[in-house]
mmCIF file of C-alpha atoms in Angstrom:
data_model
loop_
_atom_site.group_PDB
_atom_site.id
_atom_site.type_symbol
_atom_site.label_atom_id
_atom_site.label_comp_id
_atom_site.label_asym_id
_atom_site.label_seq_id
_atom_site.Cartn_x
_atom_site.Cartn_y
_atom_site.Cartn_z
ATOM 1 C CA UNK A 1 -88.391 32.734 185.118
ATOM 2 C CA UNK A 2 -91.041 35.268 186.079
ATOM 3 C CA UNK A 3 -94.264 34.460 187.883
ATOM 4 C CA UNK A 4 -96.102 35.464 184.691
ATOM 5 C CA UNK A 5 -94.401 32.635 182.785
ATOM 6 C CA UNK A 6 -95.538 30.098 185.355
ATOM 7 C CA UNK A 7 -99.054 31.508 185.135
ATOM 8 C CA UNK A 8 -99.076 31.024 181.355
ATOM 9 C CA UNK A 9 -97.889 27.429 181.787
ATOM 10 C CA UNK A 10 -100.562 26.755 184.417
ATOM 11 C CA UNK A 11 -103.187 28.410 182.213
ATOM 12 C CA UNK A 12 -102.243 26.047 179.398
ATOM 13 C CA UNK A 13 -102.566 22.993 181.621
ATOM 14 C CA UNK A 14 -106.014 24.099 182.813
ATOM 15 C CA UNK A 15 -107.474 25.909 179.817
ATOM 16 C CA UNK A 16 -105.475 24.362 176.965
ATOM 17 C CA UNK A 17 -107.994 21.566 176.382
ATOM 18 C CA UNK A 18 -110.861 24.088 176.586
ATOM 19 C CA UNK A 19 -109.380 26.156 173.756
ATOM 20 C CA UNK A 20 -108.483 22.993 171.844
ATOM 21 C CA UNK A 21 -112.052 21.694 172.149
ATOM 22 C CA UNK A 22 -113.436 25.021 170.887
ATOM 23 C CA UNK A 23 -111.041 24.901 167.929
ATOM 24 C CA UNK A 24 -112.233 21.365 167.172
ATOM 25 C CA UNK A 25 -115.845 22.477 167.465
ATOM 26 C CA UNK A 26 -115.374 25.396 165.071
ATOM 27 C CA UNK A 27 -113.537 23.025 162.728
ATOM 28 C CA UNK A 28 -116.537 20.703 162.614
ATOM 29 C CA UNK A 29 -118.977 23.569 162.129
ATOM 30 C CA UNK A 30 -116.965 25.004 159.232
ATOM 31 C CA UNK A 31 -116.661 21.553 157.661
ATOM 32 C CA UNK A 32 -120.419 21.105 157.862
ATOM 33 C CA UNK A 33 -121.061 24.473 156.242
ATOM 34 C CA UNK A 34 -118.672 23.671 153.403
ATOM 35 C CA UNK A 35 -120.592 20.437 152.847
ATOM 36 C CA UNK A 36 -123.991 22.221 152.966
ATOM 37 C CA UNK A 37 -124.891 20.673 156.319
ATOM 38 C CA UNK A 38 -126.081 22.313 159.507
ATOM 39 C CA UNK A 39 -123.419 20.574 161.536
ATOM 40 C CA UNK A 40 -123.113 19.688 165.232
ATOM 41 C CA UNK A 41 -123.178 22.142 168.165
ATOM 42 C CA UNK A 42 -119.983 24.063 168.867
ATOM 43 C CA UNK A 43 -119.389 22.024 172.042
ATOM 44 C CA UNK A 44 -119.981 18.651 170.363
ATOM 45 C CA UNK A 45 -116.344 17.527 170.934
ATOM 46 C CA UNK A 46 -116.889 18.077 174.678
ATOM 47 C CA UNK A 47 -120.166 16.135 174.611
ATOM 48 C CA UNK A 48 -118.412 13.288 172.787
ATOM 49 C CA UNK A 49 -115.656 13.032 175.401
ATOM 50 C CA UNK A 50 -118.147 13.188 178.295
ATOM 51 C CA UNK A 51 -120.053 10.354 176.659
ATOM 52 C CA UNK A 52 -116.840 8.342 176.247
ATOM 53 C CA UNK A 53 -116.080 8.767 179.947
ATOM 54 C CA UNK A 54 -119.443 7.123 180.746
ATOM 55 C CA UNK A 55 -118.798 4.109 178.528
ATOM 56 C CA UNK A 56 -117.000 0.884 179.407
ATOM 57 C CA UNK A 57 -113.331 0.689 178.442
ATOM 58 C CA UNK A 58 -112.257 -2.477 176.631
ATOM 59 C CA UNK A 59 -108.553 -2.915 177.349
ATOM 60 C CA UNK A 60 -106.576 -5.432 175.314
ATOM 61 C CA UNK A 61 -103.421 -4.981 177.408
ATOM 62 C CA UNK A 62 -102.489 -2.774 180.363
ATOM 63 C CA UNK A 63 -99.618 -1.344 178.293
ATOM 64 C CA UNK A 64 -102.187 0.229 176.004
ATOM 65 C CA UNK A 65 -103.559 2.462 178.771
ATOM 66 C CA UNK A 66 -100.069 3.176 180.144
ATOM 67 C CA UNK A 67 -98.854 4.405 176.749
ATOM 68 C CA UNK A 68 -101.962 6.556 176.308
ATOM 69 C CA UNK A 69 -101.418 8.245 179.658
ATOM 70 C CA UNK A 70 -97.824 8.850 178.539
ATOM 71 C CA UNK A 71 -99.149 10.293 175.277
ATOM 72 C CA UNK A 72 -101.287 12.773 177.205
ATOM 73 C CA UNK A 73 -98.570 13.548 179.777
ATOM 74 C CA UNK A 74 -95.887 14.413 177.231
ATOM 75 C CA UNK A 75 -98.392 16.479 175.250
ATOM 76 C CA UNK A 76 -99.037 18.515 178.402
ATOM 77 C CA UNK A 77 -95.290 18.771 179.103
ATOM 78 C CA UNK A 78 -94.648 20.011 175.562
ATOM 79 C CA UNK A 79 -97.285 22.724 175.860
ATOM 80 C CA UNK A 80 -96.250 23.702 179.375
ATOM 81 C CA UNK A 81 -92.654 24.232 178.217
ATOM 82 C CA UNK A 82 -93.867 26.275 175.248
ATOM 83 C CA UNK A 83 -96.262 28.534 177.157
ATOM 84 C CA UNK A 84 -93.789 28.881 180.006
ATOM 85 C CA UNK A 85 -91.547 30.586 177.461
ATOM 86 C CA UNK A 86 -88.999 27.778 177.616
ATOM 87 C CA UNK A 87 -86.869 26.003 175.042
ATOM 88 C CA UNK A 88 -88.752 25.545 171.752
ATOM 89 C CA UNK A 89 -86.575 22.591 170.773
ATOM 90 C CA UNK A 90 -87.243 20.833 174.092
ATOM 91 C CA UNK A 91 -90.975 21.398 173.602
ATOM 92 C CA UNK A 92 -90.674 19.850 170.146
ATOM 93 C CA UNK A 93 -88.862 16.797 171.533
ATOM 94 C CA UNK A 94 -91.625 16.270 174.104
ATOM 95 C CA UNK A 95 -94.210 16.566 171.318
ATOM 96 C CA UNK A 96 -92.348 13.909 169.328
ATOM 97 C CA UNK A 97 -92.163 11.536 172.300
ATOM 98 C CA UNK A 98 -95.906 12.017 172.748
ATOM 99 C CA UNK A 99 -96.541 10.939 169.146
ATOM 100 C CA UNK A 100 -94.330 7.878 169.523
ATOM 101 C CA UNK A 101 -96.225 6.799 172.653
ATOM 102 C CA UNK A 102 -99.518 6.986 170.734
ATOM 103 C CA UNK A 103 -98.042 4.668 168.100
ATOM 104 C CA UNK A 104 -96.854 2.262 170.809
ATOM 105 C CA UNK A 105 -100.332 2.239 172.337
ATOM 106 C CA UNK A 106 -101.823 1.238 168.991
ATOM 107 C CA UNK A 107 -99.161 -1.435 168.443
ATOM 108 C CA UNK A 108 -99.870 -2.847 171.910
ATOM 109 C CA UNK A 109 -103.403 -3.873 170.878
ATOM 110 C CA UNK A 110 -102.040 -6.359 168.295
ATOM 111 C CA UNK A 111 -104.889 -5.466 165.941
ATOM 112 C CA UNK A 112 -104.146 -5.388 162.192
ATOM 113 C CA UNK A 113 -106.133 -2.154 161.785
ATOM 114 C CA UNK A 114 -104.331 -0.427 164.648
ATOM 115 C CA UNK A 115 -100.959 -1.730 163.480
ATOM 116 C CA UNK A 116 -101.488 -0.357 159.988
ATOM 117 C CA UNK A 117 -102.673 2.952 161.442
ATOM 118 C CA UNK A 118 -99.638 3.099 163.727
ATOM 119 C CA UNK A 119 -97.257 2.308 160.863
ATOM 120 C CA UNK A 120 -98.784 5.098 158.812
ATOM 121 C CA UNK A 121 -98.528 7.486 161.764
ATOM 122 C CA UNK A 122 -94.798 6.742 162.046
ATOM 123 C CA UNK A 123 -94.402 7.370 158.309
ATOM 124 C CA UNK A 124 -96.143 10.721 158.722
ATOM 125 C CA UNK A 125 -93.812 11.568 161.601
ATOM 126 C CA UNK A 126 -90.878 10.864 159.290
ATOM 127 C CA UNK A 127 -92.471 13.278 156.842
ATOM 128 C CA UNK A 128 -93.216 16.262 159.102
ATOM 129 C CA UNK A 129 -90.548 16.078 161.824
ATOM 130 C CA UNK A 130 -87.704 17.482 159.628
ATOM 131 C CA UNK A 131 -89.808 20.558 158.839
ATOM 132 C CA UNK A 132 -90.631 21.076 162.521
ATOM 133 C CA UNK A 133 -86.928 20.908 163.392
ATOM 134 C CA UNK A 134 -86.119 23.393 160.611
ATOM 135 C CA UNK A 135 -88.830 25.703 161.973
ATOM 136 C CA UNK A 136 -87.244 25.681 165.434
ATOM 137 C CA UNK A 137 -83.803 26.182 163.888
ATOM 138 C CA UNK A 138 -85.088 29.097 161.814
ATOM 139 C CA UNK A 139 -86.443 30.839 164.903
ATOM 140 C CA UNK A 140 -83.074 30.282 166.587
ATOM 141 C CA UNK A 141 -81.171 31.877 163.704
ATOM 142 C CA UNK A 142 -83.351 35.022 163.584
ATOM 143 C CA UNK A 143 -83.871 35.441 167.348
ATOM 144 C CA UNK A 144 -80.510 34.109 168.541
ATOM 145 C CA UNK A 145 -82.198 31.757 170.992
ATOM 146 C CA UNK A 146 -84.458 28.716 171.199
ATOM 147 C CA UNK A 147 -86.363 30.287 174.095
ATOM 148 C CA UNK A 148 -89.954 31.171 173.270
ATOM 149 C CA UNK A 149 -89.722 34.411 175.289
ATOM 150 C CA UNK A 150 -86.826 35.607 173.101
ATOM 151 C CA UNK A 151 -88.677 34.658 169.909
ATOM 152 C CA UNK A 152 -91.758 36.570 171.066
ATOM 153 C CA UNK A 153 -89.597 39.662 171.508
ATOM 154 C CA UNK A 154 -87.936 39.215 168.114
ATOM 155 C CA UNK A 155 -87.997 41.386 165.029
ATOM 156 C CA UNK A 156 -91.325 42.116 163.272
ATOM 157 C CA UNK A 157 -89.526 41.121 160.070
ATOM 158 C CA UNK A 158 -89.008 37.529 161.208
ATOM 159 C CA UNK A 159 -92.063 36.256 159.317
ATOM 160 C CA UNK A 160 -90.494 37.631 156.105
ATOM 161 C CA UNK A 161 -87.054 36.286 156.995
ATOM 162 C CA UNK A 162 -88.629 32.874 157.602
ATOM 163 C CA UNK A 163 -91.201 33.041 154.807
ATOM 164 C CA UNK A 164 -90.091 29.762 153.220
ATOM 165 C CA UNK A 165 -90.104 28.005 156.579
ATOM 166 C CA UNK A 166 -93.484 29.590 157.326
ATOM 167 C CA UNK A 167 -94.967 28.114 154.139
ATOM 168 C CA UNK A 168 -93.379 24.756 154.921
ATOM 169 C CA UNK A 169 -94.867 24.830 158.416
ATOM 170 C CA UNK A 170 -98.326 25.554 157.002
ATOM 171 C CA UNK A 171 -97.881 22.554 154.724
ATOM 172 C CA UNK A 172 -96.993 20.107 157.502
ATOM 173 C CA UNK A 173 -99.680 21.623 159.743
ATOM 174 C CA UNK A 174 -102.156 19.826 157.483
ATOM 175 C CA UNK A 175 -100.487 16.554 158.465
ATOM 176 C CA UNK A 176 -100.346 17.384 162.169
ATOM 177 C CA UNK A 177 -104.062 18.236 162.202
ATOM 178 C CA UNK A 178 -104.850 14.972 160.356
ATOM 179 C CA UNK A 179 -106.490 16.720 157.431
ATOM 180 C CA UNK A 180 -106.913 15.568 153.844
ATOM 181 C CA UNK A 181 -104.940 14.867 151.750
ATOM 182 C CA UNK A 182 -102.690 13.568 154.532
ATOM 183 C CA UNK A 183 -105.137 11.820 156.895
ATOM 184 C CA UNK A 184 -103.513 8.442 156.335
ATOM 185 C CA UNK A 185 -103.459 7.151 159.913
ATOM 186 C CA UNK A 186 -106.629 8.705 161.354
ATOM 187 C CA UNK A 187 -109.192 11.430 160.767
ATOM 188 C CA UNK A 188 -111.255 13.597 163.088
ATOM 189 C CA UNK A 189 -114.138 13.442 160.632
ATOM 190 C CA UNK A 190 -116.211 10.561 159.294
ATOM 191 C CA UNK A 191 -115.854 11.460 155.636
ATOM 192 C CA UNK A 192 -113.049 9.008 154.902
ATOM 193 C CA UNK A 193 -113.764 5.642 156.465
ATOM 194 C CA UNK A 194 -115.552 3.919 159.317
ATOM 195 C CA UNK A 195 -112.368 2.347 160.691
ATOM 196 C CA UNK A 196 -110.258 5.142 162.243
ATOM 197 C CA UNK A 197 -106.847 3.593 161.816
ATOM 198 C CA UNK A 198 -104.638 4.191 164.817
ATOM 199 C CA UNK A 199 -107.549 4.657 167.253
ATOM 200 C CA UNK A 200 -109.622 1.681 166.054
ATOM 201 C CA UNK A 201 -109.192 -0.385 169.231
ATOM 202 C CA UNK A 202 -109.441 2.442 171.766
ATOM 203 C CA UNK A 203 -112.722 2.903 173.600
ATOM 204 C CA UNK A 204 -114.213 4.557 176.667
ATOM 205 C CA UNK A 205 -111.705 6.332 178.892
ATOM 206 C CA UNK A 206 -108.786 5.414 176.639
ATOM 207 C CA UNK A 207 -110.337 7.086 173.603
ATOM 208 C CA UNK A 208 -111.256 10.084 175.772
ATOM 209 C CA UNK A 209 -107.551 10.452 176.683
ATOM 210 C CA UNK A 210 -106.673 10.546 172.984
ATOM 211 C CA UNK A 211 -109.255 13.244 172.266
ATOM 212 C CA UNK A 212 -108.164 15.398 175.223
ATOM 213 C CA UNK A 213 -104.515 15.087 174.131
ATOM 214 C CA UNK A 214 -105.543 16.235 170.643
ATOM 215 C CA UNK A 215 -107.211 19.285 172.201
ATOM 216 C CA UNK A 216 -103.920 20.137 173.886
ATOM 217 C CA UNK A 217 -102.159 19.577 170.558
ATOM 218 C CA UNK A 218 -104.511 22.005 168.789
ATOM 219 C CA UNK A 219 -103.554 24.698 171.285
ATOM 220 C CA UNK A 220 -99.831 23.969 170.890
ATOM 221 C CA UNK A 221 -99.994 24.136 167.082
ATOM 222 C CA UNK A 222 -101.907 27.421 167.274
ATOM 223 C CA UNK A 223 -99.111 28.680 169.540
ATOM 224 C CA UNK A 224 -96.471 27.745 166.951
ATOM 225 C CA UNK A 225 -98.408 29.669 164.293
ATOM 226 C CA UNK A 226 -98.674 32.626 166.658
ATOM 227 C CA UNK A 227 -94.877 32.755 167.019
ATOM 228 C CA UNK A 228 -94.406 33.836 163.411
ATOM 229 C CA UNK A 229 -96.494 36.976 163.974
ATOM 230 C CA UNK A 230 -95.882 37.521 167.702
ATOM 231 C CA UNK A 231 -93.667 40.656 167.321
ATOM 232 C CA UNK A 232 -96.652 42.482 165.744
ATOM 233 C CA UNK A 233 -98.535 42.195 169.052
ATOM 234 C CA UNK A 234 -101.306 39.816 170.032
ATOM 235 C CA UNK A 235 -104.079 41.949 168.500
ATOM 236 C CA UNK A 236 -102.627 41.208 165.059
ATOM 237 C CA UNK A 237 -100.861 37.921 165.713
ATOM 238 C CA UNK A 238 -103.782 35.996 167.214
ATOM 239 C CA UNK A 239 -106.345 36.746 164.445
ATOM 240 C CA UNK A 240 -103.758 35.937 161.763
ATOM 241 C CA UNK A 241 -102.910 32.644 163.479
ATOM 242 C CA UNK A 242 -106.602 31.715 163.799
ATOM 243 C CA UNK A 243 -107.342 32.507 160.144
ATOM 244 C CA UNK A 244 -104.441 30.329 158.980
ATOM 245 C CA UNK A 245 -105.383 27.589 161.442
ATOM 246 C CA UNK A 246 -108.912 27.364 160.069
ATOM 247 C CA UNK A 247 -107.702 27.661 156.476
ATOM 248 C CA UNK A 248 -106.725 24.027 156.973
ATOM 249 C CA UNK A 249 -110.448 23.192 157.014
ATOM 250 C CA UNK A 250 -110.713 24.438 153.425
ATOM 251 C CA UNK A 251 -107.761 22.254 152.430
ATOM 252 C CA UNK A 252 -109.371 19.301 154.183
ATOM 253 C CA UNK A 253 -112.590 19.647 152.214
ATOM 254 C CA UNK A 254 -111.098 20.275 148.785
ATOM 255 C CA UNK A 255 -108.468 17.534 148.486
ATOM 256 C CA UNK A 256 -108.591 13.761 148.161
ATOM 257 C CA UNK A 257 -106.317 11.515 150.199
ATOM 258 C CA UNK A 258 -102.832 10.783 148.843
ATOM 259 C CA UNK A 259 -100.860 7.557 149.156
ATOM 260 C CA UNK A 260 -98.194 7.307 151.846
ATOM 261 C CA UNK A 261 -95.378 7.258 149.283
ATOM 262 C CA UNK A 262 -96.626 10.407 147.560
ATOM 263 C CA UNK A 263 -97.050 12.070 150.946
ATOM 264 C CA UNK A 264 -93.440 11.370 151.911
ATOM 265 C CA UNK A 265 -92.066 12.565 148.565
ATOM 266 C CA UNK A 266 -94.079 15.788 148.526
ATOM 267 C CA UNK A 267 -93.359 16.633 152.174
ATOM 268 C CA UNK A 268 -89.610 16.050 151.863
ATOM 269 C CA UNK A 269 -89.592 18.066 148.633
ATOM 270 C CA UNK A 270 -91.343 20.944 150.415
ATOM 271 C CA UNK A 271 -88.959 20.658 153.377
ATOM 272 C CA UNK A 272 -85.905 20.772 151.125
ATOM 273 C CA UNK A 273 -87.169 23.432 148.732
ATOM 274 C CA UNK A 274 -88.748 25.826 151.233
ATOM 275 C CA UNK A 275 -87.135 24.999 154.584
ATOM 276 C CA UNK A 276 -83.505 24.292 153.687
ATOM 277 C CA UNK A 277 -83.402 27.010 151.017
ATOM 278 C CA UNK A 278 -84.755 29.547 153.501
ATOM 279 C CA UNK A 279 -82.055 28.643 156.020
ATOM 280 C CA UNK A 280 -79.334 28.967 153.356
ATOM 281 C CA UNK A 281 -80.606 32.420 152.366
ATOM 282 C CA UNK A 282 -80.948 33.739 155.936
ATOM 283 C CA UNK A 283 -77.356 35.109 156.134
ATOM 284 C CA UNK A 284 -78.101 37.267 153.073
ATOM 285 C CA UNK A 285 -81.129 38.802 154.830
ATOM 286 C CA UNK A 286 -79.262 39.960 157.950
#
Protein backbone atom coordinates (compact mmCIF):
# COMPACT_ATOMS: atom_id res chain seq x y z
CA UNK A 1 0.00 0.00 0.00
CA UNK A 2 1.11 3.57 -0.63
CA UNK A 3 2.40 5.94 2.02
CA UNK A 4 -0.74 8.03 1.43
CA UNK A 5 -2.93 5.13 2.59
CA UNK A 6 -0.98 4.83 5.82
CA UNK A 7 -1.31 8.57 6.33
CA UNK A 8 -5.10 8.34 5.97
CA UNK A 9 -5.19 5.50 8.50
CA UNK A 10 -3.01 7.46 10.94
CA UNK A 11 -5.15 10.56 10.39
CA UNK A 12 -8.22 8.55 11.34
CA UNK A 13 -6.62 7.28 14.53
CA UNK A 14 -5.62 10.82 15.55
CA UNK A 15 -8.38 12.99 14.14
CA UNK A 16 -11.24 10.48 13.87
CA UNK A 17 -12.57 11.23 17.36
CA UNK A 18 -12.22 14.98 16.69
CA UNK A 19 -14.47 14.75 13.63
CA UNK A 20 -16.81 12.37 15.46
CA UNK A 21 -17.11 14.79 18.39
CA UNK A 22 -17.90 17.67 16.01
CA UNK A 23 -20.57 15.54 14.32
CA UNK A 24 -22.06 14.78 17.74
CA UNK A 25 -21.95 18.46 18.65
CA UNK A 26 -23.73 19.53 15.47
CA UNK A 27 -26.25 16.74 16.08
CA UNK A 28 -27.09 18.15 19.50
CA UNK A 29 -27.31 21.71 18.19
CA UNK A 30 -29.68 20.70 15.39
CA UNK A 31 -31.80 18.68 17.83
CA UNK A 32 -32.07 21.70 20.11
CA UNK A 33 -33.13 23.96 17.26
CA UNK A 34 -35.80 21.49 16.17
CA UNK A 35 -37.12 21.50 19.74
CA UNK A 36 -37.04 25.34 19.94
CA UNK A 37 -34.13 25.33 22.38
CA UNK A 38 -30.84 27.19 22.24
CA UNK A 39 -28.88 24.02 22.80
CA UNK A 40 -25.39 23.31 24.15
CA UNK A 41 -22.09 24.61 22.72
CA UNK A 42 -20.73 22.83 19.66
CA UNK A 43 -17.92 21.29 21.73
CA UNK A 44 -20.22 20.09 24.53
CA UNK A 45 -19.48 16.38 23.79
CA UNK A 46 -15.78 17.13 24.36
CA UNK A 47 -16.53 18.97 27.61
CA UNK A 48 -18.63 16.02 28.77
CA UNK A 49 -15.83 13.51 28.16
CA UNK A 50 -13.23 15.74 29.85
CA UNK A 51 -15.53 15.95 32.85
CA UNK A 52 -15.95 12.16 32.87
CA UNK A 53 -12.18 11.72 32.90
CA UNK A 54 -12.04 13.79 36.12
CA UNK A 55 -14.67 11.70 37.88
CA UNK A 56 -14.19 8.52 39.89
CA UNK A 57 -14.79 5.26 38.04
CA UNK A 58 -17.00 2.72 39.81
CA UNK A 59 -15.99 -0.69 38.49
CA UNK A 60 -18.22 -3.67 39.22
CA UNK A 61 -15.76 -6.16 37.70
CA UNK A 62 -12.38 -5.84 35.98
CA UNK A 63 -13.86 -7.60 32.93
CA UNK A 64 -16.09 -4.59 32.40
CA UNK A 65 -13.13 -2.27 31.77
CA UNK A 66 -11.30 -4.92 29.72
CA UNK A 67 -14.28 -5.34 27.38
CA UNK A 68 -14.65 -1.57 27.02
CA UNK A 69 -11.02 -1.18 26.01
CA UNK A 70 -11.63 -3.98 23.48
CA UNK A 71 -14.71 -2.11 22.26
CA UNK A 72 -12.61 1.00 21.62
CA UNK A 73 -9.67 -0.95 20.14
CA UNK A 74 -11.73 -2.83 17.56
CA UNK A 75 -13.57 0.38 16.65
CA UNK A 76 -10.19 1.97 15.90
CA UNK A 77 -9.07 -1.13 13.97
CA UNK A 78 -12.25 -1.06 11.88
CA UNK A 79 -11.75 2.59 10.96
CA UNK A 80 -8.03 2.19 10.34
CA UNK A 81 -8.70 -0.64 7.88
CA UNK A 82 -11.37 1.44 6.14
CA UNK A 83 -9.35 4.65 5.82
CA UNK A 84 -6.25 2.70 4.88
CA UNK A 85 -8.20 1.63 1.81
CA UNK A 86 -8.28 -1.99 2.95
CA UNK A 87 -10.89 -4.73 2.86
CA UNK A 88 -14.39 -3.34 3.51
CA UNK A 89 -15.64 -6.72 4.72
CA UNK A 90 -12.77 -7.03 7.21
CA UNK A 91 -13.54 -3.52 8.49
CA UNK A 92 -17.16 -4.57 8.94
CA UNK A 93 -16.16 -7.68 10.90
CA UNK A 94 -14.02 -5.56 13.24
CA UNK A 95 -16.96 -3.19 13.70
CA UNK A 96 -19.19 -6.14 14.61
CA UNK A 97 -16.68 -7.50 17.13
CA UNK A 98 -16.54 -4.03 18.68
CA UNK A 99 -20.33 -4.03 19.16
CA UNK A 100 -20.27 -7.49 20.73
CA UNK A 101 -17.59 -6.40 23.22
CA UNK A 102 -19.78 -3.47 24.30
CA UNK A 103 -22.61 -5.92 24.98
CA UNK A 104 -20.26 -8.16 26.98
CA UNK A 105 -19.13 -5.17 29.04
CA UNK A 106 -22.74 -4.39 29.94
CA UNK A 107 -23.47 -8.04 30.76
CA UNK A 108 -20.40 -8.15 33.01
CA UNK A 109 -21.96 -5.62 35.42
CA UNK A 110 -24.78 -8.06 36.31
CA UNK A 111 -27.22 -5.15 36.49
CA UNK A 112 -30.80 -5.75 35.29
CA UNK A 113 -30.84 -2.40 33.46
CA UNK A 114 -27.54 -3.08 31.70
CA UNK A 115 -28.57 -6.65 30.88
CA UNK A 116 -31.80 -5.50 29.27
CA UNK A 117 -29.91 -2.80 27.37
CA UNK A 118 -27.33 -5.34 26.20
CA UNK A 119 -30.03 -7.79 25.10
CA UNK A 120 -31.70 -5.07 23.09
CA UNK A 121 -28.37 -4.07 21.55
CA UNK A 122 -27.83 -7.67 20.38
CA UNK A 123 -31.34 -7.69 18.89
CA UNK A 124 -30.52 -4.49 17.01
CA UNK A 125 -27.31 -6.07 15.73
CA UNK A 126 -29.39 -8.96 14.40
CA UNK A 127 -31.53 -6.36 12.65
CA UNK A 128 -28.87 -4.21 10.96
CA UNK A 129 -25.96 -6.60 10.35
CA UNK A 130 -27.57 -8.34 7.31
CA UNK A 131 -28.02 -4.97 5.59
CA UNK A 132 -24.41 -3.99 6.32
CA UNK A 133 -23.20 -7.27 4.80
CA UNK A 134 -25.40 -6.71 1.74
CA UNK A 135 -23.94 -3.20 1.41
CA UNK A 136 -20.39 -4.58 1.35
CA UNK A 137 -21.46 -7.29 -1.10
CA UNK A 138 -23.11 -4.71 -3.34
CA UNK A 139 -19.92 -2.65 -3.51
CA UNK A 140 -18.01 -5.84 -4.36
CA UNK A 141 -20.36 -6.67 -7.24
CA UNK A 142 -20.15 -3.20 -8.84
CA UNK A 143 -16.44 -2.54 -8.17
CA UNK A 144 -15.16 -6.11 -8.46
CA UNK A 145 -13.35 -5.84 -5.14
CA UNK A 146 -13.92 -5.44 -1.41
CA UNK A 147 -11.01 -3.00 -1.20
CA UNK A 148 -12.04 0.55 -0.33
CA UNK A 149 -9.46 1.99 -2.77
CA UNK A 150 -11.09 0.10 -5.66
CA UNK A 151 -14.58 1.21 -4.60
CA UNK A 152 -13.43 4.84 -4.45
CA UNK A 153 -12.23 4.54 -8.04
CA UNK A 154 -15.45 2.88 -9.18
CA UNK A 155 -18.10 4.03 -11.61
CA UNK A 156 -20.04 7.27 -10.94
CA UNK A 157 -23.16 5.21 -11.65
CA UNK A 158 -22.62 2.94 -8.64
CA UNK A 159 -25.02 4.93 -6.44
CA UNK A 160 -27.75 4.27 -9.03
CA UNK A 161 -26.76 0.63 -9.42
CA UNK A 162 -26.93 0.26 -5.64
CA UNK A 163 -29.91 2.56 -5.07
CA UNK A 164 -31.92 -0.06 -3.18
CA UNK A 165 -28.95 -0.94 -1.01
CA UNK A 166 -28.29 2.78 -0.51
CA UNK A 167 -31.82 3.31 0.81
CA UNK A 168 -31.48 0.23 3.02
CA UNK A 169 -28.21 1.56 4.41
CA UNK A 170 -29.82 4.91 5.23
CA UNK A 171 -32.53 3.00 7.07
CA UNK A 172 -30.15 1.00 9.26
CA UNK A 173 -27.97 4.08 9.78
CA UNK A 174 -30.76 5.31 12.06
CA UNK A 175 -30.20 2.21 14.19
CA UNK A 176 -26.42 2.51 14.18
CA UNK A 177 -26.62 6.15 15.31
CA UNK A 178 -29.09 5.17 18.08
CA UNK A 179 -31.81 7.47 16.82
CA UNK A 180 -35.57 7.25 17.27
CA UNK A 181 -37.54 5.19 16.45
CA UNK A 182 -34.81 2.59 17.00
CA UNK A 183 -33.06 3.82 20.17
CA UNK A 184 -34.03 0.70 22.10
CA UNK A 185 -30.75 0.01 23.90
CA UNK A 186 -29.40 3.53 24.45
CA UNK A 187 -29.76 7.12 23.31
CA UNK A 188 -27.32 10.00 22.97
CA UNK A 189 -30.06 12.40 24.03
CA UNK A 190 -32.09 12.73 27.22
CA UNK A 191 -35.47 12.87 25.53
CA UNK A 192 -36.33 9.21 26.06
CA UNK A 193 -35.47 8.12 29.58
CA UNK A 194 -33.17 8.79 32.50
CA UNK A 195 -31.77 5.25 32.53
CA UNK A 196 -29.54 4.85 29.44
CA UNK A 197 -29.87 1.13 28.97
CA UNK A 198 -26.60 -0.47 27.98
CA UNK A 199 -24.43 2.27 29.53
CA UNK A 200 -26.35 2.55 32.83
CA UNK A 201 -23.56 1.14 35.01
CA UNK A 202 -20.61 2.79 33.27
CA UNK A 203 -19.07 5.85 34.88
CA UNK A 204 -15.93 7.98 34.85
CA UNK A 205 -13.18 6.71 32.57
CA UNK A 206 -15.24 3.73 31.43
CA UNK A 207 -18.08 5.91 30.17
CA UNK A 208 -15.53 8.23 28.54
CA UNK A 209 -14.18 5.22 26.58
CA UNK A 210 -17.70 4.51 25.30
CA UNK A 211 -18.19 8.10 24.16
CA UNK A 212 -14.80 8.25 22.41
CA UNK A 213 -15.55 4.95 20.64
CA UNK A 214 -18.87 6.41 19.46
CA UNK A 215 -16.98 9.40 18.04
CA UNK A 216 -14.84 7.00 16.03
CA UNK A 217 -18.01 5.19 14.95
CA UNK A 218 -19.56 8.45 13.70
CA UNK A 219 -16.54 8.99 11.47
CA UNK A 220 -16.67 5.41 10.16
CA UNK A 221 -20.38 5.63 9.31
CA UNK A 222 -19.81 8.95 7.53
CA UNK A 223 -17.08 7.18 5.55
CA UNK A 224 -19.51 4.42 4.50
CA UNK A 225 -21.97 7.07 3.29
CA UNK A 226 -19.16 8.80 1.41
CA UNK A 227 -18.39 5.59 -0.51
CA UNK A 228 -21.68 5.73 -2.39
CA UNK A 229 -20.79 9.12 -3.89
CA UNK A 230 -16.99 8.87 -3.89
CA UNK A 231 -16.57 8.55 -7.71
CA UNK A 232 -18.11 12.05 -8.10
CA UNK A 233 -15.12 13.53 -6.24
CA UNK A 234 -14.87 14.71 -2.66
CA UNK A 235 -16.28 18.18 -3.40
CA UNK A 236 -19.63 16.55 -4.20
CA UNK A 237 -19.38 13.36 -2.17
CA UNK A 238 -18.56 14.91 1.21
CA UNK A 239 -21.40 17.50 1.28
CA UNK A 240 -23.90 14.85 0.13
CA UNK A 241 -22.71 12.45 2.84
CA UNK A 242 -22.95 15.17 5.52
CA UNK A 243 -26.46 16.20 4.47
CA UNK A 244 -27.68 12.60 4.63
CA UNK A 245 -25.86 12.02 7.92
CA UNK A 246 -27.61 14.95 9.58
CA UNK A 247 -30.95 14.06 7.99
CA UNK A 248 -31.00 11.37 10.67
CA UNK A 249 -31.49 14.16 13.23
CA UNK A 250 -34.81 15.02 11.58
CA UNK A 251 -35.86 11.36 11.75
CA UNK A 252 -34.84 11.26 15.40
CA UNK A 253 -37.04 14.21 16.30
CA UNK A 254 -40.13 13.23 14.33
CA UNK A 255 -40.63 9.58 15.28
CA UNK A 256 -41.63 7.77 18.46
CA UNK A 257 -39.79 4.67 19.64
CA UNK A 258 -40.88 1.30 18.25
CA UNK A 259 -40.94 -2.04 20.06
CA UNK A 260 -38.07 -4.46 19.50
CA UNK A 261 -40.29 -6.91 17.62
CA UNK A 262 -41.56 -4.24 15.23
CA UNK A 263 -37.99 -3.03 14.73
CA UNK A 264 -36.80 -6.50 13.73
CA UNK A 265 -39.72 -7.08 11.36
CA UNK A 266 -39.40 -3.71 9.63
CA UNK A 267 -35.60 -3.90 9.30
CA UNK A 268 -35.62 -7.43 7.87
CA UNK A 269 -38.42 -6.42 5.50
CA UNK A 270 -36.35 -3.45 4.30
CA UNK A 271 -33.26 -5.65 3.97
CA UNK A 272 -35.12 -8.23 1.90
CA UNK A 273 -37.13 -5.79 -0.21
CA UNK A 274 -34.42 -3.22 -0.94
CA UNK A 275 -31.12 -5.02 -0.35
CA UNK A 276 -31.74 -8.51 -1.74
CA UNK A 277 -33.87 -7.23 -4.63
CA UNK A 278 -31.13 -4.77 -5.59
CA UNK A 279 -28.54 -7.56 -5.65
CA UNK A 280 -30.81 -9.74 -7.82
CA UNK A 281 -31.30 -6.89 -10.30
CA UNK A 282 -27.61 -5.93 -10.52
CA UNK A 283 -26.80 -8.33 -13.41
CA UNK A 284 -29.49 -6.60 -15.49
CA UNK A 285 -27.82 -3.21 -14.93
CA UNK A 286 -24.37 -4.23 -16.19
